[in-house]
Short mmCIF file of C-alpha atoms in Angstrom, two decimals:
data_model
loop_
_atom_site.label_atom_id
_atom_site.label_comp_id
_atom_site.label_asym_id
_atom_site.label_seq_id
_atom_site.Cartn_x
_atom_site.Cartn_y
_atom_site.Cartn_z
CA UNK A 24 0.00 0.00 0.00
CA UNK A 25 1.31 3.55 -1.07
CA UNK A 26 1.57 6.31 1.94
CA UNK A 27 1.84 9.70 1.25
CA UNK A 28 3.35 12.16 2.89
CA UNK A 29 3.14 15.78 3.34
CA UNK A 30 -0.67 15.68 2.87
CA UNK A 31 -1.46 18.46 5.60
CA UNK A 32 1.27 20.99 3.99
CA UNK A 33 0.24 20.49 0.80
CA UNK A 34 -3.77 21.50 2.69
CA UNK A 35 -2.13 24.48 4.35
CA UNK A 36 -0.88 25.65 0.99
CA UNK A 37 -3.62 25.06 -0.73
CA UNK A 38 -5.83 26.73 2.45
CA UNK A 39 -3.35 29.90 2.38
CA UNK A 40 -3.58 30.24 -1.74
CA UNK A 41 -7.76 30.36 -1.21
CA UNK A 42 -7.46 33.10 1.08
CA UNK A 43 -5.71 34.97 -1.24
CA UNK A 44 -8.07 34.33 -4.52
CA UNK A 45 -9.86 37.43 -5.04
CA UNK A 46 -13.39 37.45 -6.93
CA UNK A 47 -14.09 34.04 -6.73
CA UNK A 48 -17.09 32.49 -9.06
CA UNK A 49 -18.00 29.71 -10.44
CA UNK A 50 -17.69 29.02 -14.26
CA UNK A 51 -20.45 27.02 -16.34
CA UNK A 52 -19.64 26.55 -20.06
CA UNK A 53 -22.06 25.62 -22.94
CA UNK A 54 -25.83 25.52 -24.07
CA UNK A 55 -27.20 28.10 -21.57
CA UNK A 56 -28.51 30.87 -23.45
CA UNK A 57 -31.64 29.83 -24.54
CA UNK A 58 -31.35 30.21 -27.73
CA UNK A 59 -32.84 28.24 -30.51
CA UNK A 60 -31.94 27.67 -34.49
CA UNK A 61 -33.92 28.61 -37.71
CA UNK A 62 -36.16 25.90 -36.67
CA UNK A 63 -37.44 26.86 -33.01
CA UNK A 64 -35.74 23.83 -31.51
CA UNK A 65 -33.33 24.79 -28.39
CA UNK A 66 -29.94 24.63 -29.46
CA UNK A 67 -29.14 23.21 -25.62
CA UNK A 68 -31.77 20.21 -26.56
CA UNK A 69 -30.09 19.92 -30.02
CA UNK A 70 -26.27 19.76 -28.57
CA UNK A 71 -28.24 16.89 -25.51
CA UNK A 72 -29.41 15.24 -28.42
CA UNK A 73 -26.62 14.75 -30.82
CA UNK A 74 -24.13 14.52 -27.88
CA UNK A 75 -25.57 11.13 -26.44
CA UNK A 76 -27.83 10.19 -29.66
CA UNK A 77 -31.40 9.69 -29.80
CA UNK A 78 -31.98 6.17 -31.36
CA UNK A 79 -35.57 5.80 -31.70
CA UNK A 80 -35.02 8.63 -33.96
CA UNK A 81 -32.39 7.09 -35.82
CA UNK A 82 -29.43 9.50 -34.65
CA UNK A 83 -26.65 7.97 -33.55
CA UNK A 84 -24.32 9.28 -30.69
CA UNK A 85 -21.49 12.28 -31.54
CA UNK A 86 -20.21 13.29 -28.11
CA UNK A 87 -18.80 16.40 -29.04
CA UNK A 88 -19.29 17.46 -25.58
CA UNK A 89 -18.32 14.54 -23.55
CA UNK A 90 -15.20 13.85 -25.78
CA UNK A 91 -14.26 17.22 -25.34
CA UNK A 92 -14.73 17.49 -21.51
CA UNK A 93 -12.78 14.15 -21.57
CA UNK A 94 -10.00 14.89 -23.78
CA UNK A 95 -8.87 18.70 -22.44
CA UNK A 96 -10.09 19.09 -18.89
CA UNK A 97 -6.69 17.18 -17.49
CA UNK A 98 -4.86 20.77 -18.42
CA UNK A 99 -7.36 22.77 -17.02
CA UNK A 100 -6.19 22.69 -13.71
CA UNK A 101 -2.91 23.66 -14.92
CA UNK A 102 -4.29 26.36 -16.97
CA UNK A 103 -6.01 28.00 -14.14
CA UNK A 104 -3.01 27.96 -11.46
CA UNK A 105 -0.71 29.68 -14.53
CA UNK A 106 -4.22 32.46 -15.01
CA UNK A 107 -4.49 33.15 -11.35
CA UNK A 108 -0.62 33.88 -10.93
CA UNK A 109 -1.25 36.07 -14.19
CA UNK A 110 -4.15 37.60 -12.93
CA UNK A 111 -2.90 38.18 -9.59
CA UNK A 112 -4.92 35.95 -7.93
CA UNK A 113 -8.17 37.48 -9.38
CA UNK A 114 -10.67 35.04 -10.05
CA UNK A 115 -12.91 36.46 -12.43
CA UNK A 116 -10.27 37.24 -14.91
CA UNK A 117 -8.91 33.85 -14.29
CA UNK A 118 -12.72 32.77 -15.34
CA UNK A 119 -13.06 34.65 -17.82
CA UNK A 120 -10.04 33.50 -19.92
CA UNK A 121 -11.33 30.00 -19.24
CA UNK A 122 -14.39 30.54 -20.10
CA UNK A 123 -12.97 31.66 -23.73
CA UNK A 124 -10.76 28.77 -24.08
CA UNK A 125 -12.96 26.02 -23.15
CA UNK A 126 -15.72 27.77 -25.19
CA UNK A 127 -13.08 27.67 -28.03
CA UNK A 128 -12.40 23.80 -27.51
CA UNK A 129 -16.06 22.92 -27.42
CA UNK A 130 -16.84 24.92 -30.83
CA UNK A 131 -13.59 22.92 -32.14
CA UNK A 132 -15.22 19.98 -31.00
CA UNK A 133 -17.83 20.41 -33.00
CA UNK A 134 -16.52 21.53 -36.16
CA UNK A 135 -13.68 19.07 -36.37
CA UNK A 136 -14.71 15.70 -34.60
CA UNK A 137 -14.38 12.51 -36.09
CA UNK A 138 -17.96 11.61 -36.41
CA UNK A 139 -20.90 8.90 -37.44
CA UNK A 140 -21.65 10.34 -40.79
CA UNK A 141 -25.51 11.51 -41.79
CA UNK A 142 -27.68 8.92 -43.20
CA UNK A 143 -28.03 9.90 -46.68
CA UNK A 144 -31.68 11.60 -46.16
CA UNK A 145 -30.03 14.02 -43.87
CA UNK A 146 -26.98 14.65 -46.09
CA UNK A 147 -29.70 15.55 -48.92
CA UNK A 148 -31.09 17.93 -46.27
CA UNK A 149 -28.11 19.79 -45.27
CA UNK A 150 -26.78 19.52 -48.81
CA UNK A 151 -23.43 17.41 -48.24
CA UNK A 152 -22.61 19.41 -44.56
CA UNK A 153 -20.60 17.47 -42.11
CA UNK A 154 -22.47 16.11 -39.11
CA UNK A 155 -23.19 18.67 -36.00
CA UNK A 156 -23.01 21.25 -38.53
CA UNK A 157 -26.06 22.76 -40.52
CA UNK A 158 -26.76 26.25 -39.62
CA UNK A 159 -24.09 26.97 -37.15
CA UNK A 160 -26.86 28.33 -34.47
CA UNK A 161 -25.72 25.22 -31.94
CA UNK A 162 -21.97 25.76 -32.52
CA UNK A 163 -23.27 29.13 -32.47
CA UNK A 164 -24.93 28.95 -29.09
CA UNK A 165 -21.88 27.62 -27.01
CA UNK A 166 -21.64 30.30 -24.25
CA UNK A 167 -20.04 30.64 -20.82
CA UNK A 168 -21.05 32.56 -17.71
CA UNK A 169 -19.48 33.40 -14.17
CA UNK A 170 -21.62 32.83 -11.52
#
């Protein structure tokens, strides 16, 4: 069995850094808007469906968002220690500059993801566009908010 050791400095720090965070807030990325394309659907219900697939409806799964969240959120952490030291320990700037970059890697998501192609009715549809892409109101729609 593993020990570790130096767990209660490594609290203090951490304790001593929070005191020092100014502005704090929490940071929600995504649908949230409630906004809605050409079509009156809500892009958030759009991005639900397409994310985990709907198949009753014949859609299959593109997880755009849970790829996403999967692939980049190990260097967020990172990210945010180097943005408060930038920021001088200001939270909401901190935030905010997530907030841009994750929005960023989400719309990427979209736009360049490896996924299920369209059945050939939709492809007719959207004449030839790639899947998760039609209008661009749900890439679109990708927002982010302090709280």
């Amino acid at each position: 069995m593993a020990t570790v050791k130096g767990g209660e400095k490594l609290e203090a720090a951490l304790a001593e850094m929070a005191k020092k965070v100014s502005n704090p807030g929490t940071l929600s990325v995504g649908f949230q808007d409630g906004s809605s394309g050409p079509d009156g659907v809500l892009n958030s219900m759009k991005a639900a469906i397409n994310n985990y697939g709907a198949p009753g409806a014949g859609i299959p799964p593109r997880p755009f968002f849970s790829n996403m969240v999967k692939d980049k959120s190990g260097g967020w952490a990172g990210d945010i220690v180097k943005l408060l030291k930038y920021h001088g320990m200001d939270a909401t700037a901190t935030l905010k500059d997530m907030g841009e970059k994750i929005q960023g890697q989400l719309v990427d998501s979209i736009f360049n993801g490896s996924w299920a192609p369209n059945a050939p009715s939709t492809l007719k549809r959207k004449a030839g566009k790639q899947p998760l892409v039609d209008t661009g109101a749900m890439a679109g729609s990708v927002t982010w908010v302090i709280k």
